[in-house]
GROMACS .gro file of N, CA, C and O in nm:
model
  496
    1MET      N    1   0.051  -1.648   0.830
    1MET     CA    2   0.048  -1.572   0.712
    1MET      C    3   0.199  -1.526   0.679
    1MET      O    4   0.282  -1.525   0.746
    2GLN      N    5   0.237  -1.514   0.550
    2GLN     CA    6   0.324  -1.479   0.499
    2GLN      C    7   0.361  -1.329   0.454
    2GLN      O    8   0.285  -1.264   0.428
    3VAL      N    9   0.482  -1.281   0.511
    3VAL     CA   10   0.526  -1.168   0.515
    3VAL      C   11   0.627  -1.144   0.370
    3VAL      O   12   0.677  -1.221   0.361
    4ASN      N   13   0.567  -1.033   0.301
    4ASN     CA   14   0.647  -0.993   0.192
    4ASN      C   15   0.666  -1.112   0.073
    4ASN      O   16   0.789  -1.126   0.025
    5GLN      N   17   0.557  -1.160   0.042
    5GLN     CA   18   0.551  -1.255  -0.067
    5GLN      C   19   0.596  -1.171  -0.197
    5GLN      O   20   0.534  -1.051  -0.222
    6PRO      N   21   0.705  -1.204  -0.264
    6PRO     CA   22   0.736  -1.137  -0.385
    6PRO      C   23   0.626  -1.100  -0.492
    6PRO      O   24   0.632  -0.969  -0.537
    7ALA      N   25   0.533  -1.162  -0.495
    7ALA     CA   26   0.443  -1.119  -0.617
    7ALA      C   27   0.333  -1.018  -0.562
    7ALA      O   28   0.298  -0.903  -0.627
    8ILE      N   29   0.309  -1.023  -0.418
    8ILE     CA   30   0.236  -0.903  -0.366
    8ILE      C   31   0.288  -0.775  -0.352
    8ILE      O   32   0.260  -0.668  -0.367
    9VAL      N   33   0.444  -0.795  -0.314
    9VAL     CA   34   0.539  -0.679  -0.295
    9VAL      C   35   0.546  -0.606  -0.449
    9VAL      O   36   0.524  -0.490  -0.451
   10ALA      N   37   0.561  -0.705  -0.548
   10ALA     CA   38   0.570  -0.629  -0.676
   10ALA      C   39   0.449  -0.563  -0.734
   10ALA      O   40   0.424  -0.455  -0.778
   11GLU      N   41   0.330  -0.621  -0.682
   11GLU     CA   42   0.201  -0.570  -0.709
   11GLU      C   43   0.175  -0.430  -0.667
   11GLU      O   44   0.114  -0.343  -0.709
   12ILE      N   45   0.205  -0.433  -0.522
   12ILE     CA   46   0.201  -0.298  -0.451
   12ILE      C   47   0.305  -0.184  -0.514
   12ILE      O   48   0.264  -0.075  -0.519
   13GLY      N   49   0.416  -0.243  -0.543
   13GLY     CA   50   0.529  -0.151  -0.602
   13GLY      C   51   0.467  -0.073  -0.729
   13GLY      O   52   0.479   0.057  -0.745
   14THR      N   53   0.388  -0.167  -0.814
   14THR     CA   54   0.335  -0.102  -0.928
   14THR      C   55   0.240  -0.002  -0.902
   14THR      O   56   0.233   0.105  -0.961
   15ILE      N   57   0.135  -0.034  -0.802
   15ILE     CA   58   0.023   0.051  -0.778
   15ILE      C   59   0.096   0.199  -0.715
   15ILE      O   60   0.032   0.293  -0.747
   16PHE      N   61   0.196   0.170  -0.619
   16PHE     CA   62   0.237   0.277  -0.535
   16PHE      C   63   0.311   0.371  -0.675
   16PHE      O   64   0.283   0.479  -0.665
   17GLU      N   65   0.380   0.318  -0.751
   17GLU     CA   66   0.417   0.411  -0.872
   17GLU      C   67   0.343   0.479  -0.940
   17GLU      O   68   0.345   0.588  -0.989
   18ALA      N   69   0.215   0.401  -0.977
   18ALA     CA   70   0.092   0.494  -1.037
   18ALA      C   71   0.046   0.591  -0.959
   18ALA      O   72   0.000   0.701  -1.013
   19TYR      N   73   0.032   0.570  -0.806
   19TYR     CA   74   0.009   0.665  -0.713
   19TYR      C   75   0.082   0.796  -0.726
   19TYR      O   76   0.047   0.916  -0.749
   20GLU      N   77   0.230   0.765  -0.722
   20GLU     CA   78   0.324   0.864  -0.734
   20GLU      C   79   0.320   0.941  -0.859
   20GLU      O   80   0.332   1.064  -0.847
   21GLU      N   81   0.291   0.896  -0.969
   21GLU     CA   82   0.278   0.956  -1.101
   21GLU      C   83   0.160   1.052  -1.093
   21GLU      O   84   0.168   1.150  -1.143
   22ALA      N   85   0.053   1.000  -1.043
   22ALA     CA   86  -0.079   1.093  -1.021
   22ALA      C   87  -0.058   1.190  -0.944
   22ALA      O   88  -0.088   1.322  -0.971
   23LEU      N   89   0.029   1.192  -0.835
   23LEU     CA   90   0.079   1.287  -0.732
   23LEU      C   91   0.151   1.375  -0.797
   23LEU      O   92   0.096   1.517  -0.789
   24VAL      N   93   0.255   1.367  -0.869
   24VAL     CA   94   0.338   1.451  -0.928
   24VAL      C   95   0.262   1.537  -1.034
   24VAL      O   96   0.269   1.636  -1.057
   25ALA      N   97   0.179   1.460  -1.112
   25ALA     CA   98   0.088   1.511  -1.213
   25ALA      C   99  -0.006   1.602  -1.184
   25ALA      O  100  -0.068   1.692  -1.241
   26GLY      N  101  -0.037   1.598  -1.053
   26GLY     CA  102  -0.141   1.680  -0.976
   26GLY      C  103  -0.294   1.632  -1.032
   26GLY      O  104  -0.381   1.697  -1.027
   27ASP      N  105  -0.295   1.513  -1.068
   27ASP     CA  106  -0.433   1.438  -1.102
   27ASP      C  107  -0.524   1.409  -0.999
   27ASP      O  108  -0.521   1.278  -0.941
   28VAL      N  109  -0.587   1.504  -0.942
   28VAL     CA  110  -0.681   1.490  -0.833
   28VAL      C  111  -0.781   1.377  -0.847
   28VAL      O  112  -0.775   1.272  -0.740
   29ASP      N  113  -0.839   1.348  -0.946
   29ASP     CA  114  -0.934   1.229  -0.976
   29ASP      C  115  -0.847   1.109  -0.952
   29ASP      O  116  -0.919   1.018  -0.868
   30ARG      N  117  -0.739   1.109  -1.004
   30ARG     CA  118  -0.664   0.968  -0.998
   30ARG      C  119  -0.614   0.943  -0.872
   30ARG      O  120  -0.610   0.838  -0.810
   31ILE      N  121  -0.561   1.054  -0.808
   31ILE     CA  122  -0.504   1.048  -0.652
   31ILE      C  123  -0.603   0.990  -0.581
   31ILE      O  124  -0.574   0.879  -0.505
   32VAL      N  125  -0.731   1.050  -0.575
   32VAL     CA  126  -0.821   1.014  -0.498
   32VAL      C  127  -0.874   0.883  -0.518
   32VAL      O  128  -0.922   0.806  -0.426
   33GLY      N  129  -0.857   0.835  -0.648
   33GLY     CA  130  -0.907   0.691  -0.673
   33GLY      C  131  -0.843   0.596  -0.581
   33GLY      O  132  -0.890   0.481  -0.612
   34PHE      N  133  -0.722   0.635  -0.567
   34PHE     CA  134  -0.633   0.532  -0.494
   34PHE      C  135  -0.683   0.501  -0.343
   34PHE      O  136  -0.626   0.410  -0.283
   35PHE      N  137  -0.778   0.596  -0.281
   35PHE     CA  138  -0.811   0.590  -0.146
   35PHE      C  139  -0.943   0.510  -0.123
   35PHE      O  140  -1.020   0.532  -0.215
   36ALA      N  141  -0.951   0.457   0.000
   36ALA     CA  142  -1.090   0.383   0.013
   36ALA      C  143  -1.177   0.515   0.056
   36ALA      O  144  -1.132   0.598   0.099
   37PRO      N  145  -1.308   0.457   0.042
   37PRO     CA  146  -1.404   0.591   0.059
   37PRO      C  147  -1.389   0.646   0.201
   37PRO      O  148  -1.423   0.754   0.208
   38ASP      N  149  -1.359   0.576   0.306
   38ASP     CA  150  -1.361   0.638   0.451
   38ASP      C  151  -1.187   0.647   0.495
   38ASP      O  152  -1.198   0.671   0.598
   39ALA      N  153  -1.123   0.651   0.397
   39ALA     CA  154  -0.979   0.687   0.426
   39ALA      C  155  -0.956   0.803   0.498
   39ALA      O  156  -1.025   0.916   0.484
   40VAL      N  157  -0.846   0.802   0.605
   40VAL     CA  158  -0.783   0.908   0.675
   40VAL      C  159  -0.668   0.954   0.653
   40VAL      O  160  -0.570   0.852   0.622
   41ARG      N  161  -0.661   1.064   0.598
   41ARG     CA  162  -0.520   1.116   0.563
   41ARG      C  163  -0.460   1.250   0.647
   41ARG      O  164  -0.545   1.335   0.667
   42PHE      N  165  -0.354   1.231   0.702
   42PHE     CA  166  -0.282   1.330   0.785
   42PHE      C  167  -0.184   1.413   0.695
   42PHE      O  168  -0.095   1.318   0.637
   43GLY      N  169  -0.183   1.511   0.668
   43GLY     CA  170  -0.093   1.583   0.589
   43GLY      C  171  -0.015   1.660   0.690
   43GLY      O  172   0.006   1.625   0.823
   44ILE      N  173   0.074   1.745   0.624
   44ILE     CA  174   0.193   1.823   0.713
   44ILE      C  175   0.106   1.929   0.806
   44ILE      O  176   0.149   1.946   0.923
   45ALA      N  177   0.009   1.989   0.771
   45ALA     CA  178  -0.086   2.077   0.846
   45ALA      C  179  -0.214   2.072   0.809
   45ALA      O  180  -0.303   2.166   0.818
   46ASP      N  181  -0.270   1.936   0.768
   46ASP     CA  182  -0.407   1.927   0.730
   46ASP      C  183  -0.449   1.782   0.770
   46ASP      O  184  -0.385   1.705   0.801
   47ARG      N  185  -0.588   1.757   0.769
   47ARG     CA  186  -0.622   1.632   0.776
   47ARG      C  187  -0.771   1.612   0.704
   47ARG      O  188  -0.844   1.718   0.694
   48GLN      N  189  -0.783   1.503   0.641
   48GLN     CA  190  -0.890   1.480   0.553
   48GLN      C  191  -0.944   1.357   0.592
   48GLN      O  192  -0.879   1.251   0.625
   49VAL      N  193  -1.078   1.327   0.606
   49VAL     CA  194  -1.150   1.205   0.625
   49VAL      C  195  -1.255   1.180   0.510
   49VAL      O  196  -1.360   1.268   0.493
   50GLY      N  197  -1.226   1.069   0.434
   50GLY     CA  198  -1.310   1.044   0.338
   50GLY      C  199  -1.273   1.112   0.206
   50GLY      O  200  -1.194   1.211   0.198
   51LEU      N  201  -1.330   1.055   0.096
   51LEU     CA  202  -1.292   1.122  -0.040
   51LEU      C  203  -1.338   1.262  -0.067
   51LEU      O  204  -1.262   1.309  -0.136
   52ALA      N  205  -1.441   1.293  -0.056
   52ALA     CA  206  -1.506   1.437  -0.045
   52ALA      C  207  -1.402   1.545   0.005
   52ALA      O  208  -1.366   1.630  -0.072
   53GLU      N  209  -1.372   1.514   0.129
   53GLU     CA  210  -1.280   1.622   0.205
   53GLU      C  211  -1.127   1.607   0.107
   53GLU      O  212  -1.077   1.705   0.107
   54GLN      N  213  -1.099   1.505   0.094
   54GLN     CA  214  -0.960   1.498   0.023
   54GLN      C  215  -0.952   1.565  -0.096
   54GLN      O  216  -0.887   1.640  -0.162
   55ALA      N  217  -1.032   1.528  -0.190
   55ALA     CA  218  -1.084   1.587  -0.331
   55ALA      C  219  -1.075   1.749  -0.315
   55ALA      O  220  -1.014   1.817  -0.395
   56ALA      N  221  -1.160   1.785  -0.216
   56ALA     CA  222  -1.173   1.936  -0.213
   56ALA      C  223  -1.037   1.997  -0.149
   56ALA      O  224  -0.984   2.091  -0.225
   57TRP      N  225  -0.982   1.931  -0.068
   57TRP     CA  226  -0.840   1.970  -0.018
   57TRP      C  227  -0.752   1.964  -0.135
   57TRP      O  228  -0.671   2.066  -0.154
   58ARG      N  229  -0.740   1.863  -0.216
   58ARG     CA  230  -0.634   1.874  -0.316
   58ARG      C  231  -0.659   1.973  -0.442
   58ARG      O  232  -0.554   2.017  -0.469
   59ARG      N  233  -0.789   1.990  -0.448
   59ARG     CA  234  -0.820   2.083  -0.568
   59ARG      C  235  -0.777   2.218  -0.504
   59ARG      O  236  -0.742   2.319  -0.609
   60ALA      N  237  -0.767   2.269  -0.391
   60ALA     CA  238  -0.734   2.376  -0.329
   60ALA      C  239  -0.564   2.401  -0.323
   60ALA      O  240  -0.541   2.511  -0.280
   61GLN      N  241  -0.492   2.301  -0.335
   61GLN     CA  242  -0.351   2.298  -0.340
   61GLN      C  243  -0.289   2.333  -0.432
   61GLN      O  244  -0.328   2.303  -0.555
   62PRO      N  245  -0.160   2.418  -0.424
   62PRO     CA  246  -0.080   2.432  -0.569
   62PRO      C  247  -0.019   2.301  -0.601
   62PRO      O  248  -0.003   2.202  -0.521
   63PRO      N  249   0.027   2.303  -0.715
   63PRO     CA  250   0.102   2.184  -0.769
   63PRO      C  251   0.229   2.166  -0.679
   63PRO      O  252   0.284   2.251  -0.632
   64LEU      N  253   0.264   2.058  -0.694
   64LEU     CA  254   0.384   2.012  -0.618
   64LEU      C  255   0.500   2.088  -0.689
   64LEU      O  256   0.501   2.105  -0.816
   65PRO      N  257   0.622   2.099  -0.609
   65PRO     CA  258   0.709   2.180  -0.664
   65PRO      C  259   0.791   2.061  -0.759
   65PRO      O  260   0.785   1.949  -0.738
   66PRO      N  261   0.857   2.130  -0.879
   66PRO     CA  262   0.912   2.022  -0.964
   66PRO      C  263   1.028   1.959  -0.903
   66PRO      O  264   1.104   1.979  -0.819
   67GLY      N  265   1.066   1.825  -0.959
   67GLY     CA  266   1.180   1.757  -0.924
   67GLY      C  267   1.140   1.672  -0.804
   67GLY      O  268   1.255   1.632  -0.734
   68ARG      N  269   1.022   1.632  -0.757
   68ARG     CA  270   1.010   1.549  -0.641
   68ARG      C  271   1.085   1.393  -0.655
   68ARG      O  272   1.098   1.344  -0.759
   69ARG      N  273   1.157   1.370  -0.564
   69ARG     CA  274   1.243   1.244  -0.556
   69ARG      C  275   1.179   1.159  -0.433
   69ARG      O  276   1.152   1.224  -0.324
   70LEU      N  277   1.208   1.032  -0.451
   70LEU     CA  278   1.182   0.935  -0.334
   70LEU      C  279   1.290   0.856  -0.304
   70LEU      O  280   1.398   0.881  -0.380
   71LYS      N  281   1.297   0.841  -0.182
   71LYS     CA  282   1.439   0.758  -0.116
   71LYS      C  283   1.398   0.663  -0.016
   71LYS      O  284   1.282   0.672   0.062
   72ASP      N  285   1.451   0.556  -0.024
   72ASP     CA  286   1.432   0.453   0.097
   72ASP      C  287   1.294   0.408   0.100
   72ASP      O  288   1.236   0.371   0.204
   73THR      N  289   1.230   0.382  -0.010
   73THR     CA  290   1.090   0.327  -0.019
   73THR      C  291   1.108   0.178   0.026
   73THR      O  292   1.181   0.119  -0.018
   74ILE      N  293   1.022   0.165   0.129
   74ILE     CA  294   1.001   0.028   0.179
   74ILE      C  295   0.859  -0.023   0.158
   74ILE      O  296   0.772   0.048   0.231
   75ILE      N  297   0.837  -0.145   0.118
   75ILE     CA  298   0.700  -0.212   0.102
   75ILE      C  299   0.719  -0.333   0.176
   75ILE      O  300   0.787  -0.428   0.147
   76THR      N  301   0.615  -0.353   0.276
   76THR     CA  302   0.614  -0.448   0.351
   76THR      C  303   0.466  -0.501   0.340
   76THR      O  304   0.352  -0.421   0.376
   77THR      N  305   0.452  -0.641   0.303
   77THR     CA  306   0.300  -0.685   0.287
   77THR      C  307   0.290  -0.791   0.387
   77THR      O  308   0.367  -0.874   0.435
   78TYR      N  309   0.150  -0.820   0.437
   78TYR     CA  310   0.125  -0.913   0.536
   78TYR      C  311   0.005  -0.999   0.465
   78TYR      O  312  -0.100  -0.941   0.458
   79GLY      N  313   0.049  -1.111   0.442
   79GLY     CA  314  -0.050  -1.202   0.375
   79GLY      C  315  -0.074  -1.128   0.224
   79GLY      O  316   0.020  -1.096   0.175
   80VAL      N  317  -0.183  -1.152   0.167
   80VAL     CA  318  -0.221  -1.109   0.024
   80VAL      C  319  -0.316  -0.985   0.034
   80VAL      O  320  -0.329  -0.928  -0.092
   81ASP      N  321  -0.332  -0.951   0.147
   81ASP     CA  322  -0.439  -0.844   0.138
   81ASP      C  323  -0.411  -0.685   0.213
   81ASP      O  324  -0.481  -0.618   0.218
   82VAL      N  325  -0.310  -0.695   0.281
   82VAL     CA  326  -0.246  -0.560   0.332
   82VAL      C  327  -0.111  -0.542   0.334
   82VAL      O  328  -0.015  -0.619   0.327
   83ALA      N  329  -0.073  -0.414   0.307
   83ALA     CA  330   0.049  -0.358   0.269
   83ALA      C  331   0.071  -0.214   0.343
   83ALA      O  332  -0.022  -0.146   0.356
   84VAL      N  333   0.203  -0.204   0.376
   84VAL     CA  334   0.238  -0.086   0.427
   84VAL      C  335   0.372  -0.032   0.343
   84VAL      O  336   0.447  -0.116   0.327
   85VAL      N  337   0.355   0.083   0.305
   85VAL     CA  338   0.456   0.173   0.220
   85VAL      C  339   0.506   0.291   0.298
   85VAL      O  340   0.415   0.375   0.334
   86THR      N  341   0.639   0.295   0.322
   86THR     CA  342   0.688   0.419   0.363
   86THR      C  343   0.803   0.455   0.287
   86THR      O  344   0.859   0.371   0.225
   87THR      N  345   0.840   0.597   0.276
   87THR     CA  346   0.926   0.644   0.201
   87THR      C  347   0.965   0.781   0.248
   87THR      O  348   0.885   0.846   0.318
   88LEU      N  349   1.065   0.825   0.193
   88LEU     CA  350   1.121   0.980   0.223
   88LEU      C  351   1.117   1.050   0.106
   88LEU      O  352   1.131   0.978  -0.026
   89PHE      N  353   1.082   1.154   0.101
   89PHE     CA  354   1.043   1.240  -0.025
   89PHE      C  355   1.124   1.377  -0.017
   89PHE      O  356   1.142   1.437   0.108
   90GLY      N  357   1.163   1.441  -0.110
   90GLY     CA  358   1.235   1.557  -0.113
   90GLY      C  359   1.231   1.635  -0.252
   90GLY      O  360   1.177   1.589  -0.348
   91TYR      N  361   1.277   1.750  -0.265
   91TYR     CA  362   1.282   1.824  -0.365
   91TYR      C  363   1.417   1.890  -0.403
   91TYR      O  364   1.498   1.915  -0.299
   92PRO      N  365   1.462   1.927  -0.514
   92PRO     CA  366   1.599   2.004  -0.539
   92PRO      C  367   1.628   2.102  -0.467
   92PRO      O  368   1.755   2.114  -0.448
   93ASP      N  369   1.544   2.184  -0.401
   93ASP     CA  370   1.613   2.295  -0.337
   93ASP      C  371   1.614   2.300  -0.207
   93ASP      O  372   1.640   2.395  -0.128
   94THR      N  373   1.595   2.186  -0.144
   94THR     CA  374   1.614   2.154   0.000
   94THR      C  375   1.711   2.001   0.013
   94THR      O  376   1.661   1.933  -0.050
   95ASP      N  377   1.763   1.996   0.120
   95ASP     CA  378   1.807   1.866   0.189
   95ASP      C  379   1.730   1.815   0.286
   95ASP      O  380   1.730   1.691   0.316
   96VAL      N  381   1.610   1.872   0.303
   96VAL     CA  382   1.507   1.819   0.413
   96VAL      C  383   1.420   1.712   0.346
   96VAL      O  384   1.383   1.733   0.232
   97LEU      N  385   1.422   1.592   0.411
   97LEU     CA  386   1.357   1.505   0.339
   97LEU      C  387   1.210   1.476   0.428
   97LEU      O  388   1.224   1.470   0.544
   98GLY      N  389   1.106   1.466   0.378
   98GLY     CA  390   0.979   1.442   0.431
   98GLY      C  391   0.954   1.311   0.449
   98GLY      O  392   1.021   1.211   0.390
   99ARG      N  393   0.849   1.259   0.514
   99ARG     CA  394   0.816   1.141   0.543
   99ARG      C  395   0.685   1.110   0.489
   99ARG      O  396   0.590   1.192   0.502
  100GLN      N  397   0.658   0.973   0.441
  100GLN     CA  398   0.532   0.949   0.391
  100GLN      C  399   0.503   0.816   0.448
  100GLN      O  400   0.586   0.723   0.388
  101SER      N  401   0.381   0.771   0.477
  101SER     CA  402   0.333   0.632   0.511
  101SER      C  403   0.199   0.613   0.458
  101SER      O  404   0.131   0.703   0.449
  102GLN      N  405   0.171   0.491   0.400
  102GLN     CA  406   0.039   0.450   0.355
  102GLN      C  407   0.003   0.300   0.402
  102GLN      O  408   0.103   0.220   0.412
  103THR      N  409  -0.097   0.289   0.453
  103THR     CA  410  -0.158   0.160   0.451
  103THR      C  411  -0.247   0.111   0.350
  103THR      O  412  -0.344   0.180   0.344
  104TRP      N  413  -0.214  -0.011   0.284
  104TRP     CA  414  -0.292  -0.040   0.145
  104TRP      C  415  -0.380  -0.160   0.202
  104TRP      O  416  -0.308  -0.248   0.277
  105VAL      N  417  -0.507  -0.177   0.172
  105VAL     CA  418  -0.570  -0.307   0.182
  105VAL      C  419  -0.647  -0.337   0.057
  105VAL      O  420  -0.706  -0.255  -0.018
  106ARG      N  421  -0.643  -0.461   0.020
  106ARG     CA  422  -0.718  -0.525  -0.100
  106ARG      C  423  -0.858  -0.533  -0.053
  106ARG      O  424  -0.906  -0.625   0.033
  107LEU      N  425  -0.947  -0.452  -0.129
  107LEU     CA  426  -1.079  -0.436  -0.099
  107LEU      C  427  -1.134  -0.504  -0.230
  107LEU      O  428  -1.072  -0.540  -0.332
  108PRO      N  429  -1.278  -0.530  -0.238
  108PRO     CA  430  -1.337  -0.572  -0.354
  108PRO      C  431  -1.302  -0.507  -0.489
  108PRO      O  432  -1.317  -0.570  -0.591
  109HIS      N  433  -1.299  -0.373  -0.471
  109HIS     CA  434  -1.267  -0.317  -0.586
  109HIS      C  435  -1.127  -0.269  -0.610
  109HIS      O  436  -1.084  -0.199  -0.696
  110GLY      N  437  -1.021  -0.349  -0.547
  110GLY     CA  438  -0.888  -0.348  -0.568
  110GLY      C  439  -0.804  -0.282  -0.452
  110GLY      O  440  -0.863  -0.254  -0.346
  111TRP      N  441  -0.682  -0.257  -0.470
  111TRP     CA  442  -0.594  -0.214  -0.356
  111TRP      C  443  -0.646  -0.049  -0.320
  111TRP      O  444  -0.645   0.017  -0.432
  112ARG      N  445  -0.658  -0.019  -0.213
  112ARG     CA  446  -0.689   0.125  -0.167
  112ARG      C  447  -0.612   0.154  -0.035
  112ARG      O  448  -0.591   0.056   0.055
  113ILE      N  449  -0.566   0.268  -0.038
  113ILE     CA  450  -0.509   0.331   0.070
  113ILE      C  451  -0.618   0.364   0.184
  113ILE      O  452  -0.731   0.421   0.164
  114ILE      N  453  -0.605   0.305   0.310
  114ILE     CA  454  -0.695   0.337   0.398
  114ILE      C  455  -0.667   0.425   0.512
  114ILE      O  456  -0.746   0.498   0.566
  115THR      N  457  -0.524   0.446   0.526
  115THR     CA  458  -0.460   0.557   0.604
  115THR      C  459  -0.336   0.606   0.538
  115THR      O  460  -0.271   0.516   0.489
  116ALA      N  461  -0.284   0.733   0.552
  116ALA     CA  462  -0.189   0.792   0.496
  116ALA      C  463  -0.136   0.897   0.604
  116ALA      O  464  -0.228   0.982   0.658
  117HIS      N  465  -0.017   0.923   0.611
  117HIS     CA  466   0.045   1.026   0.674
  117HIS      C  467   0.179   1.092   0.606
  117HIS      O  468   0.244   1.001   0.562
  118VAL      N  469   0.178   1.205   0.603
  118VAL     CA  470   0.289   1.288   0.540
  118VAL      C  471   0.338   1.393   0.662
  118VAL      O  472   0.254   1.453   0.719
  119SER      N  473   0.452   1.397   0.679
  119SER     CA  474   0.512   1.503   0.770
  119SER      C  475   0.648   1.528   0.737
  119SER      O  476   0.708   1.465   0.625
  120ASN      N  477   0.683   1.639   0.760
  120ASN     CA  478   0.822   1.697   0.732
  120ASN      C  479   0.894   1.719   0.890
  120ASN      O  480   0.834   1.764   0.978
  121PRO      N  481   1.016   1.688   0.905
  121PRO     CA  482   1.086   1.727   1.021
  121PRO      C  483   1.105   1.875   1.053
  121PRO      O  484   1.105   1.938   0.977
  122ALA      N  485   1.098   1.900   1.178
  122ALA     CA  486   1.106   2.032   1.223
  122ALA      C  487   1.249   2.089   1.176
  122ALA      O  488   1.347   2.003   1.196
  123HIS      N  489   1.260   2.215   1.109
  123HIS     CA  490   1.386   2.267   1.065
  123HIS      C  491   1.449   2.305   1.196
  123HIS      O  492   1.422   2.353   1.287
  124ALA      N  493   1.584   2.262   1.211
  124ALA     CA  494   1.674   2.295   1.315
  124ALA      C  495   1.746   2.438   1.310
  124ALA      O  496   1.735   2.496   1.210
   0.00000   0.00000   0.00000
């Protein structure tokens, strides 16, 4: 198995950018469309299993604060069908950086997130 084939890393990079654009725009249908039907997502104080739970949760959330930025995004691919994306995220009004990770798998209908985890460090 080849790790980090440039073409696969680039492919995931493009898809991850599209996911981030949907997230910042608050486009629930687009966001949920990036997930596999049985995906598990752990948020800062929430958990969703499956698309219906995630869509309902996302529709109930306020929009993200303006100015979201990413830092130290790392894409690691395993063969041509599995990828892990990790990144830090923050907002202009704080120096605290949250953490985000996603596991992507190439399914018959395209790349989908099968697990995702979002966390913020405890404030000191």
